[in-house]
mmCIF file of C-alpha atoms in Angstrom:
data_model
loop_
_atom_site.group_PDB
_atom_site.id
_atom_site.type_symbol
_atom_site.label_atom_id
_atom_site.label_comp_id
_atom_site.label_asym_id
_atom_site.label_seq_id
_atom_site.Cartn_x
_atom_site.Cartn_y
_atom_site.Cartn_z
ATOM 1 C CA UNK A 1040 -29.519 23.168 14.350
ATOM 2 C CA UNK A 1041 -27.034 25.883 15.296
ATOM 3 C CA UNK A 1042 -27.500 29.181 13.434
ATOM 4 C CA UNK A 1043 -25.093 29.832 10.564
ATOM 5 C CA UNK A 1044 -22.250 32.167 11.517
ATOM 6 C CA UNK A 1045 -21.392 34.752 8.854
ATOM 7 C CA UNK A 1046 -18.027 36.426 8.374
ATOM 8 C CA UNK A 1047 -19.882 39.719 8.809
ATOM 9 C CA UNK A 1048 -21.051 38.630 12.282
ATOM 10 C CA UNK A 1049 -17.498 37.677 13.316
ATOM 11 C CA UNK A 1050 -16.197 41.026 12.046
ATOM 12 C CA UNK A 1051 -18.789 42.984 14.053
ATOM 13 C CA UNK A 1052 -18.045 41.048 17.258
ATOM 14 C CA UNK A 1053 -14.298 41.485 16.765
ATOM 15 C CA UNK A 1054 -14.376 45.138 15.778
ATOM 16 C CA UNK A 1055 -12.394 44.522 12.581
ATOM 17 C CA UNK A 1056 -13.211 44.545 8.874
ATOM 18 C CA UNK A 1057 -14.771 41.672 6.934
ATOM 19 C CA UNK A 1058 -11.609 41.465 4.827
ATOM 20 C CA UNK A 1059 -9.459 41.021 7.924
ATOM 21 C CA UNK A 1060 -11.643 38.156 9.154
ATOM 22 C CA UNK A 1061 -11.476 36.535 5.717
ATOM 23 C CA UNK A 1062 -7.658 36.729 5.690
ATOM 24 C CA UNK A 1063 -7.447 35.174 9.159
ATOM 25 C CA UNK A 1064 -9.885 32.363 8.353
ATOM 26 C CA UNK A 1065 -7.881 31.477 5.255
ATOM 27 C CA UNK A 1066 -4.515 31.965 7.014
ATOM 28 C CA UNK A 1067 -3.409 34.721 4.655
ATOM 29 C CA UNK A 1068 -0.689 37.286 5.483
ATOM 30 C CA UNK A 1069 -0.874 41.023 6.229
ATOM 31 C CA UNK A 1070 -2.875 40.800 9.459
ATOM 32 C CA UNK A 1071 -1.750 42.610 12.614
ATOM 33 C CA UNK A 1072 -1.193 40.643 15.806
ATOM 34 C CA UNK A 1073 -3.842 42.675 17.628
ATOM 35 C CA UNK A 1074 -6.498 42.030 14.969
ATOM 36 C CA UNK A 1075 -5.687 38.316 14.864
ATOM 37 C CA UNK A 1076 -6.017 38.044 18.641
ATOM 38 C CA UNK A 1077 -9.414 39.776 18.580
ATOM 39 C CA UNK A 1078 -10.772 37.510 15.868
ATOM 40 C CA UNK A 1079 -9.386 34.328 17.388
ATOM 41 C CA UNK A 1080 -10.973 35.257 20.739
ATOM 42 C CA UNK A 1081 -14.384 35.564 19.070
ATOM 43 C CA UNK A 1082 -13.902 32.327 17.127
ATOM 44 C CA UNK A 1083 -13.167 30.525 20.372
ATOM 45 C CA UNK A 1084 -16.187 32.046 22.123
ATOM 46 C CA UNK A 1085 -18.603 30.963 19.405
ATOM 47 C CA UNK A 1086 -16.848 27.594 18.857
ATOM 48 C CA UNK A 1087 -16.482 28.392 15.173
ATOM 49 C CA UNK A 1088 -16.156 25.322 12.936
ATOM 50 C CA UNK A 1089 -15.036 26.222 9.415
ATOM 51 C CA UNK A 1090 -16.586 24.476 6.446
ATOM 52 C CA UNK A 1091 -13.320 23.197 5.016
ATOM 53 C CA UNK A 1092 -15.013 21.546 2.052
ATOM 54 C CA UNK A 1093 -16.736 24.759 1.001
ATOM 55 C CA UNK A 1094 -13.548 26.756 1.498
ATOM 56 C CA UNK A 1095 -11.501 24.335 -0.591
ATOM 57 C CA UNK A 1096 -14.076 24.377 -3.375
ATOM 58 C CA UNK A 1097 -14.252 28.169 -3.320
ATOM 59 C CA UNK A 1098 -10.472 28.427 -3.552
ATOM 60 C CA UNK A 1099 -10.702 26.787 -7.020
ATOM 61 C CA UNK A 1100 -7.105 25.576 -7.058
ATOM 62 C CA UNK A 1101 -5.831 22.550 -9.013
ATOM 63 C CA UNK A 1102 -3.821 19.779 -7.339
ATOM 64 C CA UNK A 1103 -1.528 17.261 -9.005
ATOM 65 C CA UNK A 1104 -0.741 14.058 -7.125
ATOM 66 C CA UNK A 1105 1.935 11.729 -8.506
ATOM 67 C CA UNK A 1106 2.533 8.047 -7.726
ATOM 68 C CA UNK A 1107 5.805 6.189 -8.352
ATOM 69 C CA UNK A 1108 5.422 2.414 -8.312
ATOM 70 C CA UNK A 1109 6.722 -0.731 -10.052
ATOM 71 C CA UNK A 1110 5.685 -1.789 -13.523
ATOM 72 C CA UNK A 1111 3.414 -4.804 -13.367
ATOM 73 C CA UNK A 1112 1.345 -7.316 -15.250
ATOM 74 C CA UNK A 1113 -2.436 -7.265 -15.127
ATOM 75 C CA UNK A 1114 -4.287 -8.977 -12.269
ATOM 76 C CA UNK A 1115 -1.642 -8.103 -9.706
ATOM 77 C CA UNK A 1116 -1.423 -6.379 -6.344
ATOM 78 C CA UNK A 1117 -0.144 -3.244 -8.075
ATOM 79 C CA UNK A 1118 -3.071 -3.110 -10.489
ATOM 80 C CA UNK A 1119 -5.426 -3.039 -7.498
ATOM 81 C CA UNK A 1120 -3.376 -0.186 -6.028
ATOM 82 C CA UNK A 1121 -3.781 1.794 -9.245
ATOM 83 C CA UNK A 1122 -7.524 1.165 -9.431
ATOM 84 C CA UNK A 1123 -7.993 2.392 -5.863
ATOM 85 C CA UNK A 1124 -5.910 5.502 -6.468
ATOM 86 C CA UNK A 1125 -7.841 6.452 -9.602
ATOM 87 C CA UNK A 1126 -11.148 5.857 -7.825
ATOM 88 C CA UNK A 1127 -10.103 8.268 -5.066
ATOM 89 C CA UNK A 1128 -9.177 10.823 -7.715
ATOM 90 C CA UNK A 1129 -12.602 10.441 -9.304
ATOM 91 C CA UNK A 1130 -14.333 10.776 -5.925
ATOM 92 C CA UNK A 1131 -12.614 14.161 -5.394
ATOM 93 C CA UNK A 1132 -12.947 15.448 -8.948
ATOM 94 C CA UNK A 1133 -14.865 18.550 -7.778
ATOM 95 C CA UNK A 1134 -11.640 19.738 -6.146
ATOM 96 C CA UNK A 1135 -9.669 19.731 -9.429
ATOM 97 C CA UNK A 1136 -7.394 16.804 -8.511
ATOM 98 C CA UNK A 1137 -5.491 14.695 -11.035
ATOM 99 C CA UNK A 1138 -3.301 11.641 -10.481
ATOM 100 C CA UNK A 1139 -0.280 10.733 -12.604
ATOM 101 C CA UNK A 1140 1.432 7.349 -12.277
ATOM 102 C CA UNK A 1141 5.152 6.777 -12.950
ATOM 103 C CA UNK A 1142 6.102 3.110 -13.338
ATOM 104 C CA UNK A 1143 9.677 1.937 -12.819
ATOM 105 C CA UNK A 1144 11.359 -1.387 -13.480
ATOM 106 C CA UNK A 1145 11.777 -3.263 -10.219
ATOM 107 C CA UNK A 1146 15.434 -3.641 -9.088
ATOM 108 C CA UNK A 1147 16.559 -1.097 -11.696
ATOM 109 C CA UNK A 1148 17.824 1.904 -9.723
ATOM 110 C CA UNK A 1149 18.638 3.801 -12.914
ATOM 111 C CA UNK A 1150 15.046 3.508 -14.137
ATOM 112 C CA UNK A 1151 13.751 4.378 -10.663
ATOM 113 C CA UNK A 1152 15.883 7.516 -10.574
ATOM 114 C CA UNK A 1153 14.797 8.500 -14.085
ATOM 115 C CA UNK A 1154 11.116 8.192 -13.192
ATOM 116 C CA UNK A 1155 11.550 10.017 -9.902
ATOM 117 C CA UNK A 1156 13.333 12.899 -11.632
ATOM 118 C CA UNK A 1157 10.450 13.167 -14.113
ATOM 119 C CA UNK A 1158 8.096 13.273 -11.150
ATOM 120 C CA UNK A 1159 10.090 16.089 -9.506
ATOM 121 C CA UNK A 1160 10.202 18.023 -12.775
ATOM 122 C CA UNK A 1161 6.394 17.991 -12.838
ATOM 123 C CA UNK A 1162 6.273 19.972 -9.547
ATOM 124 C CA UNK A 1163 3.630 17.793 -7.853
ATOM 125 C CA UNK A 1164 1.372 18.917 -5.028
ATOM 126 C CA UNK A 1165 1.848 15.583 -3.266
ATOM 127 C CA UNK A 1166 3.462 12.203 -3.923
ATOM 128 C CA UNK A 1167 2.843 8.519 -3.182
ATOM 129 C CA UNK A 1168 6.045 6.459 -3.182
ATOM 130 C CA UNK A 1169 6.677 2.741 -3.418
ATOM 131 C CA UNK A 1170 10.310 2.981 -2.311
ATOM 132 C CA UNK A 1171 13.362 1.450 -3.877
ATOM 133 C CA UNK A 1172 16.509 0.965 -1.768
ATOM 134 C CA UNK A 1173 16.669 3.338 1.190
ATOM 135 C CA UNK A 1174 19.630 5.435 0.060
ATOM 136 C CA UNK A 1175 18.365 5.702 -3.521
ATOM 137 C CA UNK A 1176 14.909 6.777 -2.370
ATOM 138 C CA UNK A 1177 16.252 9.165 0.274
ATOM 139 C CA UNK A 1178 18.101 11.198 -2.347
ATOM 140 C CA UNK A 1179 14.722 12.114 -3.838
ATOM 141 C CA UNK A 1180 12.646 12.357 -0.666
ATOM 142 C CA UNK A 1181 15.192 14.877 0.654
ATOM 143 C CA UNK A 1182 14.316 17.034 -2.360
ATOM 144 C CA UNK A 1183 10.610 16.667 -1.553
ATOM 145 C CA UNK A 1184 11.291 17.816 2.009
ATOM 146 C CA UNK A 1185 13.321 20.781 0.725
ATOM 147 C CA UNK A 1186 10.434 21.764 -1.539
ATOM 148 C CA UNK A 1187 7.857 21.193 1.207
ATOM 149 C CA UNK A 1188 6.007 18.582 -0.890
ATOM 150 C CA UNK A 1189 4.204 16.004 1.297
ATOM 151 C CA UNK A 1190 4.658 12.336 0.425
ATOM 152 C CA UNK A 1191 3.203 9.022 1.533
ATOM 153 C CA UNK A 1192 5.012 5.687 1.586
ATOM 154 C CA UNK A 1193 3.164 2.666 0.254
ATOM 155 C CA UNK A 1194 3.975 -1.029 0.712
ATOM 156 C CA UNK A 1195 7.332 -0.651 2.515
ATOM 157 C CA UNK A 1196 7.698 1.464 5.655
ATOM 158 C CA UNK A 1197 10.988 3.380 5.948
ATOM 159 C CA UNK A 1198 10.615 5.809 8.880
ATOM 160 C CA UNK A 1199 14.039 7.347 8.206
ATOM 161 C CA UNK A 1200 12.513 8.988 5.128
ATOM 162 C CA UNK A 1201 10.089 10.961 7.377
ATOM 163 C CA UNK A 1202 6.921 10.510 5.301
ATOM 164 C CA UNK A 1203 3.660 12.292 5.964
ATOM 165 C CA UNK A 1204 2.020 8.880 6.310
ATOM 166 C CA UNK A 1205 2.380 5.172 5.499
ATOM 167 C CA UNK A 1206 -0.073 2.553 4.209
ATOM 168 C CA UNK A 1207 0.665 -1.165 4.188
ATOM 169 C CA UNK A 1208 0.714 -4.232 6.365
ATOM 170 C CA UNK A 1209 2.877 -4.742 9.418
ATOM 171 C CA UNK A 1210 5.060 -7.086 7.394
ATOM 172 C CA UNK A 1211 6.734 -8.873 10.314
ATOM 173 C CA UNK A 1212 3.376 -9.634 11.952
ATOM 174 C CA UNK A 1213 1.953 -10.659 8.598
ATOM 175 C CA UNK A 1214 4.742 -13.192 8.014
ATOM 176 C CA UNK A 1215 4.383 -14.514 11.556
ATOM 177 C CA UNK A 1216 0.637 -14.913 10.990
ATOM 178 C CA UNK A 1217 1.236 -16.680 7.654
ATOM 179 C CA UNK A 1218 3.466 -19.267 9.347
ATOM 180 C CA UNK A 1219 0.935 -19.847 12.095
ATOM 181 C CA UNK A 1220 -1.920 -20.404 9.619
ATOM 182 C CA UNK A 1221 0.202 -22.665 7.426
ATOM 183 C CA UNK A 1222 1.177 -24.872 10.354
ATOM 184 C CA UNK A 1223 -2.432 -25.346 11.395
ATOM 185 C CA UNK A 1224 -2.606 -27.403 8.204
ATOM 186 C CA UNK A 1225 0.938 -28.776 8.181
ATOM 187 C CA UNK A 1226 1.443 -29.439 11.905
ATOM 188 C CA UNK A 1227 2.401 -33.085 11.260
ATOM 189 C CA UNK A 1228 4.680 -32.359 8.295
ATOM 190 C CA UNK A 1229 8.454 -32.636 8.531
ATOM 191 C CA UNK A 1230 9.102 -30.553 5.423
ATOM 192 C CA UNK A 1231 7.510 -27.508 3.777
ATOM 193 C CA UNK A 1232 8.399 -25.408 0.743
ATOM 194 C CA UNK A 1233 8.959 -21.633 0.707
ATOM 195 C CA UNK A 1234 8.627 -20.334 -2.850
ATOM 196 C CA UNK A 1235 10.360 -17.082 -3.754
ATOM 197 C CA UNK A 1236 10.280 -15.033 -6.909
ATOM 198 C CA UNK A 1237 13.370 -12.930 -7.329
ATOM 199 C CA UNK A 1238 15.331 -10.921 -9.840
ATOM 200 C CA UNK A 1239 19.116 -10.801 -9.701
ATOM 201 C CA UNK A 1240 18.895 -12.749 -6.467
ATOM 202 C CA UNK A 1241 16.729 -10.160 -4.678
ATOM 203 C CA UNK A 1242 13.177 -10.566 -3.405
ATOM 204 C CA UNK A 1243 10.664 -8.120 -4.787
ATOM 205 C CA UNK A 1244 10.426 -5.737 -1.828
ATOM 206 C CA UNK A 1245 11.529 -4.908 1.692
ATOM 207 C CA UNK A 1246 8.004 -5.865 2.760
ATOM 208 C CA UNK A 1247 8.475 -9.443 1.532
ATOM 209 C CA UNK A 1248 11.889 -9.664 3.187
ATOM 210 C CA UNK A 1249 10.346 -8.578 6.492
ATOM 211 C CA UNK A 1250 7.536 -11.093 6.082
ATOM 212 C CA UNK A 1251 10.134 -13.820 5.765
ATOM 213 C CA UNK A 1252 11.752 -12.656 9.011
ATOM 214 C CA UNK A 1253 8.384 -12.956 10.767
ATOM 215 C CA UNK A 1254 7.681 -16.305 9.108
ATOM 216 C CA UNK A 1255 10.993 -17.818 10.146
ATOM 217 C CA UNK A 1256 10.687 -16.350 13.635
ATOM 218 C CA UNK A 1257 7.452 -18.288 14.171
ATOM 219 C CA UNK A 1258 8.889 -21.471 12.684
ATOM 220 C CA UNK A 1259 11.998 -21.255 14.834
ATOM 221 C CA UNK A 1260 9.967 -20.789 18.010
ATOM 222 C CA UNK A 1261 7.223 -23.347 17.361
ATOM 223 C CA UNK A 1262 8.393 -25.824 14.691
ATOM 224 C CA UNK A 1263 12.196 -25.784 14.824
ATOM 225 C CA UNK A 1264 12.539 -29.318 13.454
ATOM 226 C CA UNK A 1265 10.540 -28.667 10.268
ATOM 227 C CA UNK A 1266 12.775 -28.447 7.198
ATOM 228 C CA UNK A 1267 12.083 -25.384 5.021
ATOM 229 C CA UNK A 1268 13.035 -25.983 1.396
ATOM 230 C CA UNK A 1269 13.519 -22.733 -0.547
ATOM 231 C CA UNK A 1270 12.505 -22.727 -4.193
ATOM 232 C CA UNK A 1271 13.396 -19.731 -6.336
ATOM 233 C CA UNK A 1272 11.397 -19.026 -9.490
ATOM 234 C CA UNK A 1273 13.139 -15.938 -10.939
ATOM 235 C CA UNK A 1274 10.832 -13.368 -12.497
ATOM 236 C CA UNK A 1275 12.781 -13.356 -15.754
ATOM 237 C CA UNK A 1276 12.374 -17.100 -16.341
ATOM 238 C CA UNK A 1277 9.873 -18.387 -18.889
ATOM 239 C CA UNK A 1278 6.708 -20.339 -18.098
ATOM 240 C CA UNK A 1279 8.280 -23.560 -19.403
ATOM 241 C CA UNK A 1280 11.392 -23.048 -17.281
ATOM 242 C CA UNK A 1281 9.261 -22.526 -14.175
ATOM 243 C CA UNK A 1282 7.244 -25.642 -14.996
ATOM 244 C CA UNK A 1283 10.430 -27.701 -15.284
ATOM 245 C CA UNK A 1284 11.734 -26.323 -11.978
ATOM 246 C CA UNK A 1285 8.493 -27.141 -10.178
ATOM 247 C CA UNK A 1286 8.331 -30.641 -11.699
ATOM 248 C CA UNK A 1287 11.882 -31.393 -10.586
ATOM 249 C CA UNK A 1288 11.251 -30.043 -7.088
ATOM 250 C CA UNK A 1289 8.135 -32.103 -6.368
ATOM 251 C CA UNK A 1290 9.669 -35.264 -7.823
ATOM 252 C CA UNK A 1291 12.636 -34.828 -5.491
ATOM 253 C CA UNK A 1292 10.697 -33.717 -2.388
ATOM 254 C CA UNK A 1293 7.873 -36.228 -2.208
ATOM 255 C CA UNK A 1294 7.200 -35.447 1.463
ATOM 256 C CA UNK A 1295 6.325 -31.809 0.796
ATOM 257 C CA UNK A 1296 2.564 -31.311 0.902
ATOM 258 C CA UNK A 1297 2.324 -27.680 2.016
ATOM 259 C CA UNK A 1298 3.963 -24.656 0.433
ATOM 260 C CA UNK A 1299 3.936 -20.921 1.049
ATOM 261 C CA UNK A 1300 4.920 -17.822 -0.866
ATOM 262 C CA UNK A 1301 5.088 -14.391 0.722
ATOM 263 C CA UNK A 1302 4.148 -12.668 -2.538
ATOM 264 C CA UNK A 1303 1.043 -12.358 -4.716
ATOM 265 C CA UNK A 1304 2.088 -15.117 -7.134
ATOM 266 C CA UNK A 1305 0.875 -18.253 -5.352
ATOM 267 C CA UNK A 1306 -1.023 -19.026 -8.561
ATOM 268 C CA UNK A 1307 2.274 -19.878 -10.315
ATOM 269 C CA UNK A 1308 2.463 -22.983 -8.127
ATOM 270 C CA UNK A 1309 -1.312 -23.349 -7.794
ATOM 271 C CA UNK A 1310 -1.883 -23.592 -11.544
ATOM 272 C CA UNK A 1311 0.969 -26.088 -11.867
ATOM 273 C CA UNK A 1312 -0.582 -28.291 -9.166
ATOM 274 C CA UNK A 1313 -3.947 -28.254 -10.974
ATOM 275 C CA UNK A 1314 -2.404 -29.041 -14.368
ATOM 276 C CA UNK A 1315 -0.412 -31.953 -12.977
ATOM 277 C CA UNK A 1316 -3.281 -33.192 -10.767
ATOM 278 C CA UNK A 1317 -1.237 -33.037 -7.558
ATOM 279 C CA UNK A 1318 -4.245 -32.859 -5.267
ATOM 280 C CA UNK A 1319 -2.249 -33.777 -2.161
ATOM 281 C CA UNK A 1320 -0.232 -30.526 -2.284
ATOM 282 C CA UNK A 1321 -1.421 -26.991 -1.525
ATOM 283 C CA UNK A 1322 0.155 -23.550 -1.418
ATOM 284 C CA UNK A 1323 -0.644 -20.493 0.670
ATOM 285 C CA UNK A 1324 -0.003 -16.936 -0.488
ATOM 286 C CA UNK A 1325 -1.018 -13.298 -0.567
ATOM 287 C CA UNK A 1326 -3.523 -11.074 -2.352
ATOM 288 C CA UNK A 1327 -6.959 -11.558 -3.798
ATOM 289 C CA UNK A 1328 -6.043 -11.205 -7.464
ATOM 290 C CA UNK A 1329 -8.212 -13.252 -9.795
ATOM 291 C CA UNK A 1330 -5.664 -15.935 -10.694
ATOM 292 C CA UNK A 1331 -5.111 -16.607 -7.006
ATOM 293 C CA UNK A 1332 -8.847 -16.612 -6.327
ATOM 294 C CA UNK A 1333 -9.423 -19.190 -9.092
ATOM 295 C CA UNK A 1334 -6.826 -21.534 -7.585
ATOM 296 C CA UNK A 1335 -8.351 -20.975 -4.162
ATOM 297 C CA UNK A 1336 -11.799 -22.000 -5.409
ATOM 298 C CA UNK A 1337 -10.373 -25.058 -7.194
ATOM 299 C CA UNK A 1338 -8.389 -26.229 -4.174
ATOM 300 C CA UNK A 1339 -4.696 -25.815 -5.059
ATOM 301 C CA UNK A 1340 -4.379 -22.748 -2.823
ATOM 302 C CA UNK A 1341 -5.396 -23.309 0.785
ATOM 303 C CA UNK A 1342 -5.486 -19.700 2.050
ATOM 304 C CA UNK A 1343 -4.785 -16.188 0.861
ATOM 305 C CA UNK A 1344 -3.832 -13.277 3.091
ATOM 306 C CA UNK A 1345 -5.572 -10.169 1.795
ATOM 307 C CA UNK A 1346 -3.695 -6.859 1.855
ATOM 308 C CA UNK A 1347 -6.608 -4.663 0.782
ATOM 309 C CA UNK A 1348 -4.501 -3.307 -2.079
ATOM 310 C CA UNK A 1349 -7.410 -1.345 -3.569
ATOM 311 C CA UNK A 1350 -7.995 0.369 -0.217
ATOM 312 C CA UNK A 1351 -4.287 1.176 0.087
ATOM 313 C CA UNK A 1352 -4.315 2.964 -3.252
ATOM 314 C CA UNK A 1353 -7.558 4.763 -2.429
ATOM 315 C CA UNK A 1354 -6.443 5.822 1.047
ATOM 316 C CA UNK A 1355 -3.052 7.118 -0.100
ATOM 317 C CA UNK A 1356 -4.643 9.567 -2.532
ATOM 318 C CA UNK A 1357 -7.440 10.440 -0.115
ATOM 319 C CA UNK A 1358 -4.899 11.124 2.641
ATOM 320 C CA UNK A 1359 -2.995 13.531 0.381
ATOM 321 C CA UNK A 1360 -6.329 15.217 -0.337
ATOM 322 C CA UNK A 1361 -7.139 15.599 3.359
ATOM 323 C CA UNK A 1362 -3.672 16.870 4.267
ATOM 324 C CA UNK A 1363 -3.072 19.206 1.327
ATOM 325 C CA UNK A 1364 -6.517 20.403 0.280
ATOM 326 C CA UNK A 1365 -8.424 20.291 3.566
ATOM 327 C CA UNK A 1366 -5.383 21.034 5.765
ATOM 328 C CA UNK A 1367 -6.314 18.203 8.127
ATOM 329 C CA UNK A 1368 -4.051 16.209 10.419
ATOM 330 C CA UNK A 1369 -3.611 12.638 9.135
ATOM 331 C CA UNK A 1370 -2.444 9.474 10.943
ATOM 332 C CA UNK A 1371 1.290 8.868 10.381
ATOM 333 C CA UNK A 1372 1.168 5.045 10.265
ATOM 334 C CA UNK A 1373 -1.750 3.048 8.860
ATOM 335 C CA UNK A 1374 -1.401 -0.723 9.060
ATOM 336 C CA UNK A 1375 -3.885 -2.600 6.923
ATOM 337 C CA UNK A 1376 -5.859 -5.480 8.449
ATOM 338 C CA UNK A 1377 -4.582 -9.046 8.086
ATOM 339 C CA UNK A 1378 -7.527 -10.914 6.594
ATOM 340 C CA UNK A 1379 -7.530 -14.636 5.810
ATOM 341 C CA UNK A 1380 -9.420 -15.831 2.738
ATOM 342 C CA UNK A 1381 -10.494 -19.390 1.958
ATOM 343 C CA UNK A 1382 -12.686 -20.836 -0.784
ATOM 344 C CA UNK A 1383 -15.634 -20.539 1.620
ATOM 345 C CA UNK A 1384 -15.390 -16.770 2.082
ATOM 346 C CA UNK A 1385 -13.470 -15.462 -0.945
ATOM 347 C CA UNK A 1386 -16.643 -14.543 -2.831
ATOM 348 C CA UNK A 1387 -17.709 -12.289 0.051
ATOM 349 C CA UNK A 1388 -14.442 -10.379 0.192
ATOM 350 C CA UNK A 1389 -14.923 -6.696 -0.474
ATOM 351 C CA UNK A 1390 -11.931 -4.997 -2.033
ATOM 352 C CA UNK A 1391 -13.555 -1.628 -2.599
ATOM 353 C CA UNK A 1392 -13.755 1.422 -0.394
ATOM 354 C CA UNK A 1393 -16.950 1.597 1.630
#
């Protein structure tokens, strides 16, 4: 083991005071150029590796990370995000970190702006953002840049916003992959159903829109003759209204045996298929939330594509910690793995951080 290097030793080798070395190691002001050059020369000669963890702990500063994300029901993709983020906060509790979550109503730019302004008023150390529309979000991320507050994008990648980092799937590739897996099952079918859940005619996120581009790209290239029936189940419709819509669809489209949704709500169709005993129809969707997993085990969902939502939430907070507290370089783009779950392997899926 290499001998421990003391600040006193560096000071003696450099011919400067201990206080000067301490200011240089912690990048503090009021150090002459000549003294800095002497110390940096010695640091290079001895291959000095600072103990960033010890330094951060000794600094005894508090850090406030804020997350802005959509409101959600329980057992959803977003709930997993929150759980991961809070677990990361707990794992770094010795560094005086806290996480505050601001939840906005999806598709409501007024509510988004209100929540983002509350976030800015709290003067955060770092921010995790699930973006709204580009121009609406940019108005606030410009303020973060002006205030030198690092932020991470989650779920939807918008490089024009110039984030510190991004966590999420490559949505185009994910949609392309979803189509390919679906057609392994439905290669002889002439018709399939694409279920969407929207509000005011809009899909839930840019990520889902990009998945659809990838999905249709694959279908156009490999199965151009297959008819894709779109079925919209708006988020503001009641359970009974959705049931009636699904009943009418499957009575009309008797040749549809395979369905897909590019969101986490495959269970809306999966539960309907189980209740109505339509065992010759299956749906494919996203995210290992419990309602989806139950349908997967019981056979109404054929496959789920896992997004590792828990890991996304954990890694966003941990990346802010590394960048802000430890002053480390962090990867700018982090695409999550595309993992396919079936009833045979769903019970072995690990959602938690290793």
